Amino acid sequence: MSIARYVKFWRFAEKSDRALRTKRNIISAWVAVLSAGLFILAIAYASDSRHFMPGPVTTVHGTLEQCTDCHSNVSKGQFGWLHAVFAPADPDKDTKSCLTCHMMGEAARNPHGLELARLDAYVRRAEASPHASKRSTASRIREATLPVERTFPEGVFCATCHKEHNGQTFDLTAMSDAQCHTCHSVQFDDFHSSHPEFDSYPFRRRTRINFDHSGHFKKHFPEWRTKKNAKEVPPACTDCHTVSAEGGHMDIKPFEQICTACHIDQITGVERATGPKGITLISLPGLDLETLKEKNVDVGEWPEDAEGEISPLMRLLIGRDEKHRNTLKVTDELDLLDLTEASDAQIAEVKTLAWEVKRLVHTLTTAGMTDFFRRIKSATGARISKDLATQLSASMPHDVLLAAQREWLPNLASEIDETPGEENEDTSPVFTTETVSDESSGTDAAEQEEEDAEEKPKTVSASAASAGQSGSWRIDPFGRLIKGNQPPEDEEDDEAEEEASDQEGEGSDDEVDTADSDVSENNGAEEIEVDTEGWTELGGWYRKDFAILYRPVGHADPFLRAWLDLTSRLFAEDENNLARPAFEELTHKDAQGQCAKCHSVDATKNASRVVNWTPSSLASRESPFTLFDHRPHFGVAQKDGCFSCHGMSKAKGYLETYKGTDPYTYVPNFKQVKKETCAACHGKMQVRQDCLLCHKYHVNEIATPVLTTEVPKN
Amino acid sequence: MAKVQIIDRPRRWDVPFASRRLPANAVAGIMRLPAFAALDRREFPDDLQPQDIIANDSRILSFRTGDVIYAAGAYQTSIFIVLNGAVRMQTAVPAPPEAQRTEADDATWLRRTFLKGRQRLQKLEWKRDIVPQPSSVLAQNDIFGETEAMARTARQASAVAAADRTTVLELRWPGARELLHWSDAFRRRVENLYRIRSVEAALRQSFLFNGMDDELLRGIAKQCFFETHGGFGWTHIYQRQRTEKPSGDRPLDHEPVIVEDGQYLEDLFLLRSGFARLTVQTNHTEQTAGFLKAGEVFGASELGESMRTGGPALASFGLRAVGYADIVRVPAHFIEERALHAVAQAQRTAGPPRQRVAYRGRSQLDFVVDNRLINGTKAMLVDTTRCVNCDDCVRACAATHDNVARFERQGFSHGKFSISNACMHCADPVCLVDCPTGAITRDQATGNVLIDEKTCIGCASCESACPYNNIRMIDARNSSGQLLVDKDGTHIRTAAKCDLCTGRAGGPACVRACPHEAITRVDLRELQTLTN
Amino acid sequence: MRQLTRNAAVTIVAIAALFWIVGQYETALRDPRLLDGWILAAAMMAQLSYHVRKQLPALTLGRAASWLKLHVYAGYFVIAAFLMHTSFSLPETSLEWVLWILFMVVAVSGIFGLFLTRSIPARLQHVSADQVTFEQIGAARARLAGEVDGLMLNSVKNAASAALSDYYADHLYGYFRKPQHVGAHLRGSRYPLQAMCDDLDRLESHPNSKAEELLEKLKAHVVAKFDLDHQYALQGLQHAWLFIHIPATYCLIAMSVLHTMVVYAYSSGVR
């Protein structure tokens, strides 16, 4: 039985299936309308617009509750987004929201956050360096269809690379190598095959501390081992070097741990064969008293046996104004011990000089340290903080001066009283409270603080905005002379303070000594011959012959340090510059303390000088773009250890380069690291070789503002 | 707007064949022609007098030398009479079978058929390589064109005017039919002509007598026999069979036998029109082995074989008339004398008759032949394993035809296929026969059977004639969608059926609309198999 | 087969090109979601155009079969574009879930529908060669029920046992009234029919000839109804899946428009 039998009628003339299709269309229309309606209701009754999110924000942004915190285009409220649909979006507005917390300075919208001039310099350098630029076909297509200039006409915005709303644990900083390459004119496939060769990496300049590794390894260490104490020779690199906090540098341990065993005697002068072991601060120059007497030049009493010269440091005390600078200039040309052929004018200057010296001694003994520094201020224009002054004066005990004065110029007081004086009329404050501003002319204080103005990136710290004057000198907690609010450097120097406190004791000893000798002289007691220099073997002030000298207490002697810092900043190429002779005396090859033997001296941009006390600082890292961490490499270093990557260079001339003041003339001790060293693992084996492993995009620091919390008022 | 429009009911005489009815004196003159002289008015009903018929259903056409009255291959059902001048009958003879292979011969795969169905439809009709034949010239009072009118085939020869001022009388089929129906004399005369000319045409058409001298051909023709097996009323028998379906009896059993399987053959059979079934005797039952369509030959290879070997020619198949079959029997000795080479060639190249490589499985063959579906040249073949009953085809047909679909998506099913109730544009369209106004005709160029709605009077003759129920009567509407009613308020009906979207770009809308390529319009005579 | 390979190859190439182009866009530091979002939107519009074309069969805009093929292959492309646009991850917020679920409903129902068009016609074939138009099933069912009712009414007078009448009243009456065993038909199981026929056989253990005749007629009707239900279930499914696919599409389009508005509202302007 077939069902065909039951299909008797046919609807040939009627439209078939219309009912179903119509029903379907009606249902569809209703569904569309209802869903749109439900959507609108859902928006209207929602508490906020968070349900529009395509995904949660990353956990670090999770506390931002309002969409408007970042989306500057929409307004608050359930339907606040409606007008934004058609309003043109300005990506810069959203970028400003990001920069509220992630402060990146003025150049935030530039690639890498660098000023365009610097960026340009980098680009040219990259293009000039030897490389094989391989632009893949895909890259060419991208360049033709999506040129970078059109993508970033106004700059790179945060949202260009960092896409939020991808989940709580999404890595916002992830970028592919190809994405990095998009903007770069030098492109390549991967590190291993076609990354450009390293161009003088990692050494771009001579080391700040003059340490000849080859010389030590080949000559000094073997000598010390055989002749002296082998235990003091460091057997391994890590005895002197330690990994820095961020892993990129191998910091040097403090002098006291590694260098002192062999070098301390050089500094304190124990090993010194010739010359005074201390630095002359005050000395009575020798004068041709006969000639002066013949010419009826009255210089008052003057020790006949004085034979020395005006010390360079004294010049700063004497040359406090134009007149006296002229005096110094004239008397420099004379041999003060033989004035037979001097002209009257010159002799007059000599007289002036003599009286000036006497006045100096007098005021020093009577007026105190303030006068001391007033003189320096007059001479150089530098106002100094009291901390700095303490170091510059190294707590000179009064009795040293007094004893010296009594011995050299016993009647000084009365002489000075009788002589019409030229007192310092300057009554303005000498010291500043915390910082000292440089009121002098000629030197740009802001320039002087930077070690390498071109290369070093500016650090914009949060407190920079609230910093006071930027050109102020001060002593930082570690006793270093710094300008403005430079972040403190690594080294701690507690010992300087210890040494300073020791000065008191020594000074008082000296005083006693002097007093004794004075009494003995007056009472006709026996004179005791003391080698004051040898006596002051631990450093400090001493008087010898007609000079007051200061012997370095040890490494990082604060006196030497402070004077070097001051005179280096005041240094100028001009031969009349007063600080120049002082600086040269202190950095001479045979200078007391031998500071410049290891601490290299660089010329700054304005031709003053800077002494490199520390090996390097975070701020002075040479490659702002590159990251490197030694620590992961320790585990894979071969049996050669450090030499696996840093081979000794056979080039000669390391020490010669320190004779000049250009840090970029250099001969490194170690071979530059070549790309193939890195590529041995990065690329060939299963080791990462992506751009972000070694390079960073945000070259400058991204700072988060510290909370401004007001101190409670009640 | 009103739902109905009241018009006059269309009638038989509303649309004359010419722009207007022939004037009475012209009709009188025509009635005096020898062709019509024998017409006895008394044989005709009062409302259907011959002069009215002639006045309404004929027209007079004038030609100059070289004008084509009709071209070979055109589908026309008019009978012509030469009034003046001369007409040359130029035969177009199809080339031997191997040159005539169409794509249909290679379409063993239905999928390919589906994809190329459209191209196939266009290619099948006009692929006739013309081999020049001698022509005959007809003079005044000669009748021509009756062969194709009665057999409902395409014109076998071109009629070209052979003299200036040639005038002919064209009598369209509805009128001719009436004359034939009512007038015995007229019928006898025309049928006689039909027989003779059919034989000649059959011989000329057949590749066997290619290039034969015309004189000789006519001589042979006189010796041939023209037979009709079955009857024109086969459709009614068929319909009865379908509705009753007595168990046990197969349609085959009721078909008249022309040749028995294994019978000694003395003649060559040319199938002039209609269809014939090839059968084989297996296991004491007679099974279908294939079919022959008009123009094909039976017995050529057997006779050829017997000529070669000298043995007797035994029929390798039986032959039965499907519906009806007009056979021309050519005595064997003529074949021996004249057409040996052709027969031998046929035997070599054609091999066994095509239809012997039959449809896959007897059941498919039986299905197609039993249901007389082999008549269909544009049957709607539906692959029911692809059809998802979405009715997009019906919707598309309605959308292109005044919102009334012209077919039904059901019909004869067999296995995976079904032939829908959509007009198959039969090779032998019986629906044309009884139309009083000639509203249903074959399109001259394509042969598609089309209904002219303006002319249709809604008599439903075609509907009852169609053996497949592919014509339905629908309510007539005007172009604004208003129902047409007569003064009494009765709906005016008109016949509607699939018109193959003739005149529309892109071909049949149903084929275009099926998303799964389940529909194709196929010529069931040409298909090798209904495979998939 | 060649066509299938060609079409699949074109689709795969198109998807690969999409991934490549969006990757390049991302490499060039643009917002890739913007690009693949619009590509997805364009592809969805292309898919929608198929629906539009189906409503206009009179226009000769190309064959429906070609359009369907394009729709299916473009559908695969749309799925790939969607996966790309969602970064191959599940959504995390409510609006995103709505869009995701709607898309999945459309895509999965589409693929399911494709599967149905390839599997159901054959299954309909298998059972009975006579197919009924879906709209005619109701009338056919009514006629069948009428016949059975007549049969049973007559039989009461004649030969039927009480058990058979009771069985008819309890089980078969409802059976003939409405579509039954739709689940079994969808699964392709003939078990319910088997069960009913067994029941009927058991009812008349020693039937007389009239009862046997009645039983045979009844069974024949039961089979016919089962076949009719088969047609109903499968053809019904053929129509029903589009009731999911198309309304969901409209809903998805509406929500996608709203999604685009929200995206542009909250966009920072970075292209």
Tab-separated table of C-alpha atoms in Angstrom, chain B residues 200-520:
chain	number	residue	atom	x	y	z
B	200	GLU	CA	10.418	8.860	-49.385
B	201	ALA	CA	11.400	11.109	-46.572
B	202	ALA	CA	12.293	8.143	-44.420
B	203	LEU	CA	14.505	6.773	-47.101
B	204	ARG	CA	16.111	10.094	-47.708
B	205	GLN	CA	16.615	10.623	-44.026
B	206	SER	CA	18.243	7.316	-43.489
B	207	PHE	CA	21.957	7.129	-43.810
B	208	LEU	CA	21.549	3.913	-45.650
B	209	PHE	CA	20.373	5.612	-48.789
B	210	ASN	CA	22.703	8.525	-48.613
B	211	GLY	CA	23.561	9.918	-51.996
B	212	MET	CA	21.172	7.724	-53.817
B	213	ASP	CA	19.732	8.981	-57.059
B	214	ASP	CA	16.392	10.620	-56.569
B	215	GLU	CA	14.732	8.706	-59.369
B	216	LEU	CA	15.947	5.487	-57.891
B	217	LEU	CA	14.864	6.468	-54.471
B	218	ARG	CA	11.370	7.073	-55.605
B	219	GLY	CA	11.345	3.769	-57.284
B	220	ILE	CA	12.348	2.032	-54.114
B	221	ALA	CA	9.868	4.076	-52.188
B	222	LYS	CA	7.093	2.679	-54.263
B	223	GLN	CA	8.120	-0.757	-53.199
B	224	CYS	CA	8.206	0.029	-49.496
B	225	PHE	CA	5.461	-0.471	-47.040
B	226	PHE	CA	4.169	2.133	-44.680
B	227	GLU	CA	2.677	0.717	-41.558
B	228	THR	CA	1.153	2.191	-38.476
B	229	HIS	CA	1.238	0.107	-35.339
B	230	GLY	CA	-0.696	1.043	-32.325
B	231	GLY	CA	-2.913	4.073	-32.668
B	232	PHE	CA	-3.039	7.784	-32.144
B	233	GLY	CA	-5.336	7.127	-29.275
B	234	TRP	CA	-2.536	5.531	-27.376
B	235	THR	CA	-2.602	8.244	-24.803
B	236	HIS	CA	-5.964	7.172	-23.532
B	237	ILE	CA	-4.893	3.599	-23.266
B	238	TYR	CA	-1.871	4.735	-21.425
B	239	GLN	CA	-3.840	6.850	-19.008
B	240	ARG	CA	-6.115	3.993	-18.310
B	241	GLN	CA	-3.154	1.809	-17.635
B	242	ARG	CA	-1.787	4.270	-15.184
B	243	THR	CA	-4.855	4.718	-13.129
B	244	GLU	CA	-5.874	1.132	-13.007
B	245	LYS	CA	-2.545	-0.644	-12.795
B	246	PRO	CA	-3.797	-4.245	-12.821
B	247	SER	CA	-1.248	-6.422	-11.110
B	248	GLY	CA	0.737	-8.864	-13.124
B	249	ASP	CA	0.188	-7.202	-16.452
B	250	ARG	CA	2.932	-5.070	-17.759
B	251	PRO	CA	2.418	-2.345	-20.326
B	252	LEU	CA	4.739	-4.306	-22.510
B	253	ASP	CA	2.261	-7.088	-22.777
B	254	HIS	CA	-0.292	-4.778	-24.320
B	255	GLU	CA	1.949	-3.302	-26.903
B	256	PRO	CA	1.484	-4.418	-30.491
B	257	VAL	CA	4.245	-6.638	-31.790
B	258	ILE	CA	6.042	-5.561	-34.900
B	259	VAL	CA	8.796	-8.138	-34.919
B	260	GLU	CA	9.331	-11.154	-32.714
B	261	ASP	CA	12.694	-11.807	-31.124
B	262	GLY	CA	14.516	-14.302	-33.315
B	263	GLN	CA	12.158	-13.868	-36.199
B	264	TYR	CA	13.456	-14.264	-39.680
B	265	LEU	CA	13.933	-10.820	-41.074
B	266	GLU	CA	12.992	-10.012	-44.625
B	267	ASP	CA	12.785	-6.266	-44.339
B	268	LEU	CA	14.608	-3.369	-42.907
B	269	PHE	CA	12.498	-1.316	-40.522
B	270	LEU	CA	12.768	2.433	-40.499
B	271	LEU	CA	10.948	4.021	-37.594
B	272	ARG	CA	9.303	7.027	-39.095
B	273	SER	CA	7.660	8.425	-36.020
B	274	GLY	CA	6.591	7.241	-32.624
B	275	PHE	CA	8.593	4.881	-30.469
B	276	ALA	CA	9.337	1.209	-30.545
B	277	ARG	CA	10.517	-1.035	-27.758
B	278	LEU	CA	13.312	-3.511	-28.226
B	279	THR	CA	12.734	-6.720	-26.313
B	280	VAL	CA	14.562	-9.940	-25.646
B	281	GLN	CA	13.205	-13.301	-24.662
B	282	THR	CA	14.872	-14.420	-21.484
B	283	ASN	CA	13.737	-17.085	-19.098
B	284	HIS	CA	10.458	-17.441	-20.886
B	285	THR	CA	9.598	-13.823	-20.388
B	286	GLU	CA	10.018	-10.922	-22.636
B	287	GLN	CA	12.207	-8.166	-21.234
B	288	THR	CA	12.895	-4.687	-22.416
B	289	ALA	CA	16.299	-4.229	-23.931
B	290	GLY	CA	16.014	-0.764	-25.275
B	291	PHE	CA	13.962	1.504	-27.446
B	292	LEU	CA	14.036	3.135	-30.815
B	293	LYS	CA	13.037	6.652	-31.514
B	294	ALA	CA	11.968	8.277	-34.724
B	295	GLY	CA	14.535	8.170	-37.452
B	296	GLU	CA	16.226	5.052	-36.271
B	297	VAL	CA	16.689	1.769	-37.993
B	298	PHE	CA	15.972	-1.776	-36.997
B	299	GLY	CA	17.562	-4.804	-38.573
B	300	ALA	CA	20.485	-3.177	-40.357
B	301	SER	CA	23.179	-5.152	-38.636
B	302	GLU	CA	21.344	-8.422	-38.931
B	303	LEU	CA	20.832	-7.993	-42.645
B	304	GLY	CA	24.343	-6.846	-43.139
B	305	GLU	CA	25.645	-9.831	-41.265
B	306	SER	CA	23.541	-12.169	-43.317
B	307	MET	CA	24.730	-10.567	-46.515
B	308	ARG	CA	28.280	-11.081	-45.485
B	309	THR	CA	27.991	-14.588	-44.266
B	310	GLY	CA	25.179	-15.742	-46.465
B	311	GLY	CA	23.194	-17.054	-43.564
B	312	PRO	CA	19.692	-16.068	-42.649
B	313	ALA	CA	18.983	-12.770	-40.959
B	314	LEU	CA	17.448	-13.350	-37.556
B	315	ALA	CA	16.169	-10.486	-35.485
B	316	SER	CA	18.308	-10.093	-32.387
B	317	PHE	CA	15.514	-8.224	-30.681
B	318	GLY	CA	11.815	-8.144	-30.691
B	319	LEU	CA	10.109	-4.944	-31.632
B	320	ARG	CA	6.934	-3.600	-30.174
B	321	ALA	CA	5.179	-0.333	-30.797
B	322	VAL	CA	5.167	1.937	-27.803
B	323	GLY	CA	1.982	3.895	-28.093
B	324	TYR	CA	2.096	4.082	-31.802
B	325	ALA	CA	4.820	3.607	-34.335
B	326	ASP	CA	4.922	4.478	-38.003
B	327	ILE	CA	7.168	2.000	-39.745
B	328	VAL	CA	8.550	2.025	-43.230
B	329	ARG	CA	9.501	-1.452	-44.293
B	330	VAL	CA	12.160	-1.716	-46.926
B	331	PRO	CA	12.388	-5.153	-48.531
B	332	ALA	CA	15.712	-6.762	-47.951
B	333	HIS	CA	16.726	-7.282	-51.561
B	334	PHE	CA	16.763	-3.557	-52.137
B	335	ILE	CA	19.167	-3.334	-49.313
B	336	GLU	CA	21.292	-5.983	-50.831
B	337	GLU	CA	21.383	-4.330	-54.173
B	338	ARG	CA	21.785	-0.757	-53.277
B	339	ALA	CA	22.806	-0.168	-49.810
B	340	LEU	CA	25.233	-2.895	-49.056
B	341	HIS	CA	28.147	-0.660	-48.511
B	342	ALA	CA	26.230	1.600	-46.214
B	343	VAL	CA	24.924	-1.256	-44.226
B	344	ALA	CA	28.344	-2.725	-43.888
B	345	GLN	CA	29.652	0.589	-42.811
B	346	ALA	CA	26.862	0.958	-40.321
B	347	GLN	CA	27.635	-2.411	-38.947
B	348	ARG	CA	31.244	-1.551	-38.549
B	349	THR	CA	30.954	1.870	-37.080
B	350	ALA	CA	27.768	1.920	-35.121
B	351	GLY	CA	28.144	-1.520	-33.806
B	352	PRO	CA	25.194	-2.733	-31.952
B	353	PRO	CA	22.360	-0.276	-31.877
B	354	ARG	CA	22.974	2.380	-29.342
B	355	GLN	CA	20.031	1.579	-27.295
B	356	ARG	CA	21.338	-1.811	-26.661
B	357	VAL	CA	23.898	-0.372	-24.327
B	358	ALA	CA	20.954	0.324	-22.279
B	359	TYR	CA	19.934	2.016	-19.148
B	360	ARG	CA	21.445	0.496	-16.130
B	361	GLY	CA	19.199	-2.207	-15.076
B	362	ARG	CA	16.106	-3.303	-16.788
B	363	SER	CA	14.008	-1.633	-14.158
B	364	GLN	CA	15.101	1.816	-15.158
B	365	LEU	CA	14.488	1.029	-18.776
B	366	ASP	CA	11.125	-0.398	-18.044
B	367	PHE	CA	10.272	2.604	-15.974
B	368	VAL	CA	11.137	5.015	-18.707
B	369	VAL	CA	9.534	3.101	-21.508
B	370	ASP	CA	6.473	1.873	-19.672
B	371	ASN	CA	5.560	5.367	-18.634
B	372	ARG	CA	6.132	6.640	-22.129
B	373	LEU	CA	8.605	9.064	-20.695
B	374	ILE	CA	10.871	8.531	-23.626
B	375	ASN	CA	8.632	10.992	-25.342
B	376	GLY	CA	10.109	13.767	-23.295
B	377	THR	CA	12.741	15.973	-24.805
B	378	LYS	CA	12.827	18.360	-21.866
B	379	ALA	CA	11.722	16.178	-19.037
B	380	MET	CA	12.334	17.581	-15.581
B	381	LEU	CA	14.596	15.026	-13.998
B	382	VAL	CA	14.906	15.381	-10.258
B	383	ASP	CA	17.647	13.639	-8.372
B	384	THR	CA	15.827	12.887	-5.171
B	385	THR	CA	19.025	12.186	-3.340
B	386	ARG	CA	19.869	15.831	-3.779
B	387	CYS	CA	16.444	17.395	-3.544
B	388	VAL	CA	15.806	18.768	-0.058
B	389	ASN	CA	12.172	19.728	-0.656
B	390	CYS	CA	12.903	23.383	-0.304
B	391	ASP	CA	10.492	24.214	-3.139
B	392	ASP	CA	12.765	26.935	-4.449
B	393	CYS	CA	12.138	25.608	-7.936
B	394	VAL	CA	8.396	25.996	-7.588
B	395	ARG	CA	8.862	29.425	-6.102
B	396	ALA	CA	11.101	30.484	-8.927
B	397	CYS	CA	8.661	29.191	-11.522
B	398	ALA	CA	5.861	31.102	-9.863
B	399	ALA	CA	7.961	34.231	-9.635
B	400	THR	CA	8.570	34.143	-13.361
B	401	HIS	CA	5.028	33.230	-14.317
B	402	ASP	CA	2.607	35.594	-12.671
B	403	ASN	CA	2.924	33.965	-9.303
B	404	VAL	CA	1.471	30.691	-10.463
B	405	ALA	CA	3.884	27.826	-10.703
B	406	ARG	CA	3.652	25.825	-13.909
B	407	PHE	CA	4.623	22.450	-12.605
B	408	GLU	CA	4.381	20.205	-9.657
B	409	ARG	CA	7.357	18.817	-7.901
B	410	GLN	CA	5.998	15.331	-7.930
B	411	GLY	CA	5.589	12.806	-10.592
B	412	PHE	CA	6.933	9.507	-11.695
B	413	SER	CA	9.470	8.177	-9.292
B	414	HIS	CA	11.867	5.405	-9.760
B	415	GLY	CA	14.751	4.686	-7.475
B	416	LYS	CA	16.682	7.846	-6.955
B	417	PHE	CA	15.049	9.799	-9.662
B	418	SER	CA	11.775	11.311	-10.344
B	419	ILE	CA	10.322	12.905	-13.418
B	420	SER	CA	8.210	15.772	-12.282
B	421	ASN	CA	4.892	16.823	-13.633
B	422	ALA	CA	6.404	19.485	-15.773
B	423	CYS	CA	5.761	19.634	-19.458
B	424	MET	CA	8.314	17.449	-21.169
B	425	HIS	CA	7.984	19.157	-24.514
B	426	CYS	CA	7.447	15.806	-26.073
B	427	ALA	CA	8.981	14.618	-29.275
B	428	ASP	CA	5.467	13.756	-30.209
B	429	PRO	CA	3.303	16.332	-28.469
B	430	VAL	CA	-0.200	14.942	-28.495
B	431	CYS	CA	-1.487	18.036	-26.749
B	432	LEU	CA	-1.183	19.943	-29.996
B	433	VAL	CA	-3.595	17.730	-31.809
B	434	ASP	CA	-6.953	18.884	-30.532
B	435	CYS	CA	-6.412	22.548	-29.821
B	436	PRO	CA	-9.194	24.382	-31.644
B	437	THR	CA	-7.490	27.714	-31.897
B	438	GLY	CA	-3.915	26.700	-32.277
B	439	ALA	CA	-3.064	28.404	-29.003
B	440	ILE	CA	-0.761	25.537	-28.146
B	441	THR	CA	1.981	25.267	-30.712
B	442	ARG	CA	5.566	24.467	-31.024
B	443	ASP	CA	7.994	27.280	-31.068
B	444	GLN	CA	9.495	27.290	-34.519
B	445	ALA	CA	13.078	27.625	-33.498
B	446	THR	CA	13.387	25.521	-30.393
B	447	GLY	CA	10.520	23.120	-30.733
B	448	ASN	CA	9.283	23.938	-27.250
B	449	VAL	CA	5.553	23.539	-26.849
B	450	LEU	CA	4.088	26.893	-25.871
B	451	ILE	CA	0.636	28.105	-25.010
B	452	ASP	CA	-0.459	31.515	-26.171
B	453	GLU	CA	-2.729	32.679	-23.404
B	454	LYS	CA	-4.391	35.296	-25.481
B	455	THR	CA	-5.612	32.749	-27.963
B	456	CYS	CA	-6.503	30.035	-25.507
B	457	ILE	CA	-10.210	29.677	-25.026
B	458	GLY	CA	-9.980	27.378	-22.081
B	459	CYS	CA	-11.516	24.338	-23.701
B	460	ALA	CA	-9.138	22.006	-21.805
B	461	SER	CA	-8.573	19.728	-24.804
B	462	CYS	CA	-4.886	19.845	-24.223
B	463	GLU	CA	-5.287	19.146	-20.568
B	464	SER	CA	-7.191	15.993	-21.186
B	465	ALA	CA	-4.917	15.040	-24.040
B	466	CYS	CA	-1.683	15.227	-22.110
B	467	PRO	CA	-0.966	11.717	-20.940
B	468	TYR	CA	1.242	12.925	-18.140
B	469	ASN	CA	-1.044	15.473	-16.523
B	470	ASN	CA	1.422	18.192	-17.246
B	471	ILE	CA	-1.120	20.752	-18.367
B	472	ARG	CA	-3.473	22.335	-15.876
B	473	MET	CA	-6.221	24.829	-16.230
B	474	ILE	CA	-5.815	27.926	-14.155
B	475	ASP	CA	-7.801	31.073	-13.613
B	476	ALA	CA	-6.864	33.717	-16.096
B	477	ARG	CA	-5.667	37.032	-14.730
B	478	ASN	CA	-4.710	40.229	-16.394
B	479	SER	CA	-1.368	41.870	-15.918
B	480	SER	CA	-2.560	43.746	-12.846
B	481	GLY	CA	-3.493	40.501	-11.201
B	482	GLN	CA	-7.233	40.864	-11.558
B	483	LEU	CA	-9.215	37.750	-12.159
B	484	LEU	CA	-10.824	37.661	-15.549
B	485	VAL	CA	-14.483	36.717	-15.472
B	486	ASP	CA	-17.133	36.672	-18.108
B	487	LYS	CA	-20.443	38.427	-17.871
B	488	ASP	CA	-21.913	35.631	-15.836
B	489	GLY	CA	-19.173	35.834	-13.316
B	490	THR	CA	-17.657	32.523	-14.300
B	491	HIS	CA	-13.920	32.484	-14.049
B	492	ILE	CA	-12.249	32.376	-17.352
B	493	ARG	CA	-9.818	29.520	-17.403
B	494	THR	CA	-6.732	29.154	-19.465
B	495	ALA	CA	-4.321	26.344	-19.959
B	496	ALA	CA	-0.957	26.624	-18.291
B	497	LYS	CA	2.132	24.508	-18.390
B	498	CYS	CA	5.852	24.731	-18.252
B	499	ASP	CA	7.162	26.801	-21.122
B	500	LEU	CA	10.850	26.200	-20.402
B	501	CYS	CA	11.098	29.913	-19.722
B	502	THR	CA	11.328	30.457	-23.454
B	503	GLY	CA	12.264	34.028	-24.137
B	504	ARG	CA	13.833	34.535	-20.711
B	505	ALA	CA	17.538	34.850	-20.328
B	506	GLY	CA	19.247	32.155	-18.411
B	507	GLY	CA	17.033	29.235	-19.308
B	508	PRO	CA	14.506	27.466	-17.096
B	509	ALA	CA	14.116	29.241	-13.773
B	510	CYS	CA	13.661	25.964	-11.909
B	511	VAL	CA	17.087	24.739	-12.926
B	512	ARG	CA	18.630	28.036	-12.014
B	513	ALA	CA	16.899	28.204	-8.676
B	514	CYS	CA	17.760	24.782	-7.324
B	515	PRO	CA	20.510	25.260	-4.763
B	516	HIS	CA	21.636	21.646	-4.911
B	517	GLU	CA	21.621	21.108	-8.642
B	518	ALA	CA	18.939	18.479	-8.279
B	519	ILE	CA	16.937	19.496	-11.325
B	520	THR	CA	17.846	19.213	-14.918
